[in-house]
Amino acid sequence: MQISLKRKIKAPVDVVFDALSNEVVLSEYAGKCAFERKVGGIVMFFDEWVHGEVLKYVKNKELSYTWKPTDWPETANASVVTMTFLERGVATVIELTHENFPNDKEAENHKNGWEEYIFGPLEKYLIG
């Protein structure tokens, strides 16, 4: 199961990319976070609810990392989040793919969750 989302944020690509990969900024709008900006680096969101590892880091272009919430079954594989960043004048388009969910319910929950807990708060944080 996979979800795909596209979100336009009215901020420059370097600002948006930084806000989604800088643990200090992430922690301002997404709970305590960790994000090591290198392949193999640690990823943690929402006060340690999600853990993962950076798979790809291309500054201002692409992020990819594994994603496994603590409430998923122990036997479930981590899912994979991939974001590409496209500069559109003074705005940035984020194209997100999130794949390898343990079931359809988790996919649907995450589709709503990306908007409610990441993109909505990110936009509010960046542009008020």
XYZ file of N, CA, C and O in Angstrom:
512
model
N 0.844 -1.191 0.000
C 0.000 0.000 0.000
C 0.882 1.246 0.000
O 1.876 1.287 0.703
N 0.482 2.230 -0.773
C 1.250 3.460 -0.932
C 0.310 4.654 -0.974
O -0.802 4.546 -1.489
N 0.768 5.773 -0.442
C 0.039 7.025 -0.598
C 0.960 8.021 -1.293
O 2.175 7.950 -1.168
N 0.344 8.929 -2.042
C 1.085 10.003 -2.697
C 0.351 11.308 -2.426
O -0.877 11.369 -2.528
N 1.113 12.318 -2.065
C 0.552 13.637 -1.772
C 1.397 14.696 -2.465
O 2.598 14.520 -2.656
N 0.760 15.793 -2.793
C 1.462 16.949 -3.348
C 1.005 18.158 -2.537
O -0.195 18.356 -2.323
N 1.966 18.953 -2.063
C 1.618 20.108 -1.226
C 2.472 21.291 -1.642
O 3.690 21.174 -1.785
N 1.834 22.442 -1.844
C 2.541 23.672 -2.194
C 2.629 24.537 -0.937
O 1.620 24.796 -0.274
N 3.837 24.979 -0.635
C 4.096 25.850 0.525
C 4.667 27.153 -0.011
O 5.611 27.145 -0.810
N 4.111 28.263 0.427
C 4.560 29.575 -0.056
C 5.811 30.029 0.687
O 5.786 30.957 1.492
N 6.908 29.331 0.392
C 8.220 29.659 0.955
C 9.277 29.089 0.012
O 9.016 28.114 -0.696
N 10.477 29.688 0.011
C 11.548 29.203 -0.870
C 11.948 27.760 -0.549
O 11.835 27.307 0.593
N 12.448 27.059 -1.556
C 12.777 25.646 -1.412
C 13.801 25.398 -0.303
O 13.686 24.421 0.446
N 14.804 26.262 -0.166
C 15.806 26.030 0.883
C 15.206 26.142 2.278
O 15.580 25.399 3.190
N 14.234 27.015 2.459
C 13.563 27.187 3.748
C 12.682 25.973 4.053
O 12.687 25.441 5.169
N 11.934 25.508 3.058
C 11.045 24.353 3.247
C 11.865 23.093 3.496
O 11.574 22.324 4.420
N 12.898 22.882 2.703
C 13.740 21.696 2.877
C 14.358 21.695 4.270
O 14.356 20.671 4.962
N 14.882 22.839 4.679
C 15.491 22.944 6.012
C 14.465 22.635 7.102
O 14.768 21.925 8.060
N 13.249 23.135 6.946
C 12.213 22.930 7.959
C 11.776 21.475 8.067
O 11.224 21.063 9.079
N 12.051 20.676 7.040
C 11.694 19.257 7.063
C 12.890 18.337 7.337
O 12.729 17.122 7.395
N 14.071 18.938 7.523
C 15.258 18.113 7.773
C 16.144 18.667 8.891
O 17.196 18.094 9.172
N 15.738 19.721 9.530
C 16.500 20.324 10.624
C 15.788 19.983 11.924
O 14.663 20.429 12.158
N 16.423 19.186 12.765
C 15.747 18.707 13.979
C 15.308 19.831 14.909
O 14.289 19.700 15.586
N 16.016 20.937 14.930
C 15.616 22.058 15.787
C 14.308 22.659 15.278
O 13.370 22.882 16.048
N 14.221 22.901 13.976
C 13.005 23.463 13.386
C 11.862 22.450 13.459
O 10.746 22.794 13.847
N 12.121 21.197 13.096
C 11.086 20.158 13.188
C 10.480 20.100 14.585
O 9.272 19.969 14.743
N 11.313 20.219 15.590
C 10.838 20.141 16.975
C 9.943 21.316 17.358
O 9.177 21.230 18.313
N 10.013 22.388 16.585
C 9.151 23.543 16.843
C 7.692 23.264 16.489
O 6.789 23.846 17.060
N 7.458 22.390 15.529
C 6.075 22.147 15.096
C 5.665 20.670 15.099
O 4.503 20.357 14.858
N 6.586 19.739 15.388
C 6.248 18.314 15.317
C 6.712 17.539 16.548
O 7.052 16.371 16.450
N 6.714 18.188 17.705
C 7.178 17.488 18.900
C 8.682 17.288 18.841
O 9.343 17.694 17.892
N 9.235 16.654 19.848
C 10.679 16.417 19.878
C 11.059 15.535 18.692
O 10.486 14.477 18.481
N 12.040 16.012 17.908
C 12.476 15.303 16.709
C 13.994 15.184 16.685
O 14.696 15.960 17.326
N 14.469 14.228 15.913
C 15.894 14.102 15.606
C 15.999 13.853 14.109
O 15.155 13.166 13.531
N 16.986 14.438 13.484
C 17.202 14.227 12.049
C 18.670 14.479 11.760
O 19.127 15.614 11.779
N 19.402 13.393 11.507
C 20.804 13.512 11.134
C 20.865 13.607 9.610
O 20.460 12.676 8.916
N 21.381 14.704 9.130
C 21.376 15.019 7.698
C 22.471 14.286 6.932
O 23.374 14.896 6.367
N 22.355 12.956 6.905
C 23.303 12.139 6.158
C 22.689 10.763 5.955
O 21.852 10.320 6.754
N 23.081 10.094 4.900
C 22.611 8.733 4.662
C 23.047 7.872 5.842
O 24.200 7.937 6.285
N 22.109 7.118 6.381
C 22.364 6.299 7.563
C 22.070 7.021 8.865
O 22.129 6.418 9.936
N 21.734 8.312 8.766
C 21.452 9.111 9.961
C 20.134 8.724 10.623
O 19.240 8.155 9.996
N 20.021 9.054 11.871
C 18.827 8.764 12.672
C 17.711 9.743 12.341
O 17.950 10.939 12.162
N 16.483 9.210 12.285
C 15.278 10.015 12.126
C 14.344 9.653 13.274
O 14.157 8.479 13.582
N 13.790 10.664 13.938
C 12.818 10.439 14.991
C 11.819 11.599 14.960
O 12.218 12.762 14.838
N 10.539 11.263 15.028
C 9.491 12.280 15.023
C 8.548 12.077 16.207
O 8.407 10.967 16.714
N 7.864 13.150 16.541
C 6.741 13.107 17.473
C 7.100 12.458 18.809
O 6.474 11.489 19.244
N 8.113 13.013 19.476
C 8.492 12.548 20.810
C 8.800 11.054 20.838
O 8.361 10.320 21.721
N 9.529 10.590 19.830
C 9.997 9.206 19.703
C 8.918 8.214 19.284
O 9.118 7.003 19.349
N 7.781 8.685 18.801
C 6.739 7.783 18.315
C 7.170 7.117 17.006
O 6.849 5.966 16.753
N 7.896 7.836 16.160
C 8.384 7.297 14.886
C 9.909 7.267 14.910
O 10.535 8.246 15.299
N 10.470 6.139 14.468
C 11.919 6.000 14.326
C 12.229 5.607 12.898
O 11.428 4.937 12.250
N 13.396 6.001 12.423
C 13.808 5.619 11.084
C 15.258 5.941 10.831
O 15.998 6.317 11.736
N 15.618 5.793 9.549
C 16.988 6.021 9.116
C 16.963 6.720 7.760
O 16.172 6.362 6.884
N 17.824 7.692 7.587
C 17.912 8.424 6.321
C 18.446 7.499 5.230
O 19.492 6.866 5.390
N 17.699 7.415 4.133
C 18.100 6.611 2.975
C 18.723 7.470 1.879
O 19.621 7.030 1.166
N 18.219 8.708 1.737
C 18.718 9.618 0.702
C 18.595 11.044 1.218
O 17.579 11.418 1.806
N 19.642 11.829 0.997
C 19.653 13.228 1.407
C 20.350 14.038 0.314
O 21.570 13.974 0.171
N 19.551 14.740 -0.478
C 20.086 15.617 -1.518
C 19.523 17.000 -1.223
O 18.339 17.269 -1.465
N 20.357 17.865 -0.672
C 19.920 19.158 -0.174
C 19.062 19.916 -1.193
O 19.431 20.063 -2.353
N 17.903 20.365 -0.704
C 16.928 21.151 -1.467
C 16.297 20.402 -2.645
O 15.580 21.003 -3.445
N 16.547 19.095 -2.741
C 16.018 18.310 -3.867
C 15.201 17.096 -3.405
O 14.080 16.909 -3.858
N 15.788 16.253 -2.530
C 15.118 15.000 -2.172
C 15.513 14.509 -0.787
O 16.675 14.587 -0.388
N 14.521 13.992 -0.080
C 14.708 13.322 1.205
C 14.025 11.967 1.122
O 12.926 11.860 0.583
N 14.663 10.954 1.690
C 14.018 9.658 1.808
C 14.494 9.029 3.107
O 15.686 9.117 3.441
N 13.563 8.428 3.839
C 13.915 7.780 5.101
C 12.887 6.717 5.451
O 11.760 6.735 4.969
N 13.325 5.785 6.296
C 12.400 4.778 6.789
C 11.566 5.395 7.900
O 11.945 6.408 8.506
N 10.416 4.780 8.148
C 9.428 5.334 9.082
C 8.698 4.172 9.752
O 8.035 3.395 9.074
N 8.884 4.021 11.060
C 8.178 2.958 11.771
C 7.713 3.479 13.126
O 8.516 3.695 14.028
N 6.398 3.662 13.284
C 5.851 4.064 14.572
C 5.980 2.944 15.611
O 5.967 1.760 15.258
N 6.096 3.324 16.853
C 6.270 2.351 17.932
C 5.039 1.480 18.142
O 5.162 0.399 18.721
N 3.863 1.917 17.684
C 2.657 1.111 17.887
C 2.373 0.136 16.735
O 1.379 -0.584 16.768
N 3.240 0.078 15.738
C 3.092 -0.941 14.697
C 3.564 -2.269 15.258
O 4.420 -2.311 16.150
N 3.049 -3.367 14.721
C 3.493 -4.684 15.193
C 5.015 -4.834 15.060
O 5.620 -4.315 14.113
N 5.602 -5.525 16.007
C 7.046 -5.772 16.007
C 7.502 -6.399 14.682
O 8.580 -6.102 14.184
N 6.647 -7.236 14.111
C 6.993 -7.952 12.877
C 6.838 -7.108 11.612
O 7.285 -7.517 10.543
N 6.205 -5.943 11.733
C 5.999 -5.086 10.557
C 7.317 -4.468 10.111
O 8.138 -4.056 10.936
N 7.508 -4.412 8.806
C 8.667 -3.709 8.262
C 8.443 -2.210 8.358
O 7.306 -1.740 8.397
N 9.530 -1.461 8.353
C 9.427 -0.010 8.304
C 8.868 0.400 6.944
O 9.125 -0.248 5.932
N 8.099 1.480 6.939
C 7.649 2.047 5.677
C 8.739 3.002 5.179
O 9.730 3.236 5.865
N 8.546 3.532 3.967
C 9.546 4.426 3.379
C 8.857 5.708 2.924
O 7.866 5.667 2.191
N 9.402 6.831 3.355
C 8.931 8.161 2.972
C 9.939 8.740 1.983
O 11.148 8.708 2.237
N 9.438 9.264 0.865
C 10.293 9.953 -0.100
C 9.631 11.274 -0.454
O 8.448 11.308 -0.789
N 10.399 12.349 -0.333
C 9.913 13.686 -0.689
C 10.840 14.290 -1.724
O 12.055 14.264 -1.558
N 10.241 14.830 -2.783
C 11.005 15.634 -3.732
C 10.521 17.069 -3.600
O 9.351 17.318 -3.302
N 11.421 18.000 -3.825
C 11.152 19.421 -3.638
C 11.348 20.137 -4.964
O 12.416 20.044 -5.571
N 10.306 20.841 -5.411
C 10.341 21.547 -6.682
C 10.131 23.038 -6.431
O 9.105 23.438 -5.871
N 11.087 23.852 -6.859
C 10.979 25.297 -6.693
C 10.011 25.846 -7.729
O 10.141 25.567 -8.928
N 9.047 26.608 -7.261
C 8.042 27.228 -8.142
C 7.938 28.707 -7.789
O 7.061 29.114 -7.037
N 8.893 29.501 -8.298
C 8.934 30.927 -7.967
C 9.270 31.095 -6.498
O 10.292 30.606 -6.042
N 8.379 31.771 -5.756
C 8.606 31.972 -4.327
C 7.963 30.858 -3.499
O 7.914 30.940 -2.281
N 7.496 29.820 -4.152
C 6.863 28.696 -3.459
C 7.640 27.405 -3.739
O 8.485 27.349 -4.627
N 7.306 26.391 -2.953
C 7.908 25.068 -3.098
C 6.800 24.034 -3.177
O 5.863 24.066 -2.374
N 6.908 23.132 -4.134
C 5.982 22.009 -4.225
C 6.705 20.785 -3.666
O 7.814 20.457 -4.100
N 6.070 20.145 -2.701
C 6.592 18.911 -2.124
C 5.765 17.764 -2.694
O 4.539 17.776 -2.594
N 6.435 16.811 -3.299
C 5.769 15.600 -3.767
C 6.211 14.477 -2.840
O 7.404 14.167 -2.750
N 5.270 13.915 -2.120
C 5.558 12.898 -1.111
C 4.981 11.555 -1.532
O 3.841 11.479 -1.989
N 5.782 10.526 -1.372
C 5.324 9.150 -1.508
C 5.656 8.446 -0.205
O 6.777 8.577 0.304
N 4.680 7.752 0.350
C 4.890 6.987 1.585
C 4.385 5.582 1.292
O 3.213 5.390 0.984
N 5.273 4.593 1.365
C 4.921 3.238 0.942
C 5.324 2.186 1.969
O 6.109 2.450 2.864
N 4.777 1.004 1.778
C 5.060 -0.178 2.583
C 4.392 -0.130 3.958
O 5.015 -0.431 4.973
N 3.124 0.228 3.976
C 2.357 0.212 5.218
C 1.981 -1.222 5.582
O 1.785 -2.058 4.697
N 1.824 -1.508 6.878
C 1.437 -2.864 7.263
C -0.008 -3.217 6.900
O -0.351 -4.390 6.794
N -0.864 -2.171 6.681
C -2.257 -2.439 6.297
C -2.882 -1.159 5.738
O -2.308 -0.063 5.831
N -4.072 -1.300 5.148
C -4.767 -0.161 4.523
C -5.152 0.911 5.533
O -5.138 2.099 5.224
N -5.513 0.494 6.744
C -5.910 1.461 7.773
C -4.752 2.408 8.103
O -4.943 3.617 8.224
N -3.556 1.853 8.234
C -2.392 2.698 8.522
C -2.113 3.659 7.366
O -1.750 4.809 7.582
N -2.272 3.191 6.144
C -2.066 4.062 4.989
C -3.032 5.236 5.032
O -2.636 6.394 4.846
N -4.291 4.969 5.292
C -5.297 6.037 5.344
C -5.024 6.993 6.500
O -5.113 8.211 6.349
N -4.681 6.444 7.665
C -4.353 7.292 8.821
C -3.170 8.213 8.512
O -3.181 9.386 8.877
N -2.173 7.677 7.835
C -0.997 8.482 7.520
C -1.281 9.519 6.441
O -0.718 10.620 6.475
N -2.153 9.200 5.503
C -2.510 10.184 4.472
C -3.076 11.434 5.145
O -2.692 12.560 4.821
N -3.972 11.243 6.083
C -4.524 12.375 6.842
C -3.476 12.977 7.771
O -3.411 14.190 7.941
N -2.664 12.126 8.357
C -1.663 12.586 9.319
C -0.610 13.499 8.719
O -0.173 14.452 9.367
N -0.179 13.231 7.491
C 0.815 14.111 6.873
C 0.295 15.538 6.782
O 1.028 16.492 7.026
N -0.956 15.686 6.430
C -1.527 17.034 6.340
C -1.725 17.639 7.730
O -1.347 18.775 7.979
N -2.319 16.863 8.616
C -2.682 17.379 9.946
C -1.484 17.641 10.859
O -1.476 18.601 11.618
N -0.472 16.778 10.777
C 0.626 16.862 11.740
C 1.953 17.335 11.174
O 2.864 17.654 11.934
N 2.079 17.386 9.852
C 3.330 17.874 9.265
C 3.086 19.089 8.372
O 3.523 20.191 8.675
N 2.397 18.917 7.243
C 2.292 20.007 6.282
C 1.488 21.202 6.796
O 1.887 22.348 6.577
N 0.377 20.961 7.458
C -0.398 22.063 8.042
C 0.405 22.844 9.060
O 0.559 24.070 8.952
N 0.986 22.164 10.096
C 1.811 22.868 11.064
C 3.059 23.513 10.449
O 3.452 24.592 10.856
N 3.650 22.869 9.432
C 4.805 23.449 8.754
C 4.443 24.773 8.110
O 5.125 25.783 8.276
N 3.334 24.780 7.375
C 2.903 26.010 6.715
C 2.598 27.102 7.741
O 2.999 28.253 7.570
N 1.923 26.741 8.796
C 1.619 27.717 9.859
C 2.903 28.251 10.487
O 3.032 29.446 10.744
N 3.871 27.372 10.707
C 5.147 27.769 11.291
C 5.894 28.733 10.369
O 6.448 29.733 10.819
N 5.899 28.434 9.065
C 6.679 29.235 8.123
C 6.010 30.544 7.720
O 6.694 31.544 7.536
N 4.685 30.525 7.548
C 4.045 31.742 7.025
C 2.894 32.259 7.881
O 2.247 33.220 7.505
N 2.685 31.656 9.007
C 1.687 32.161 9.953
C 0.267 31.847 9.692
O -0.287 31.368 8.851
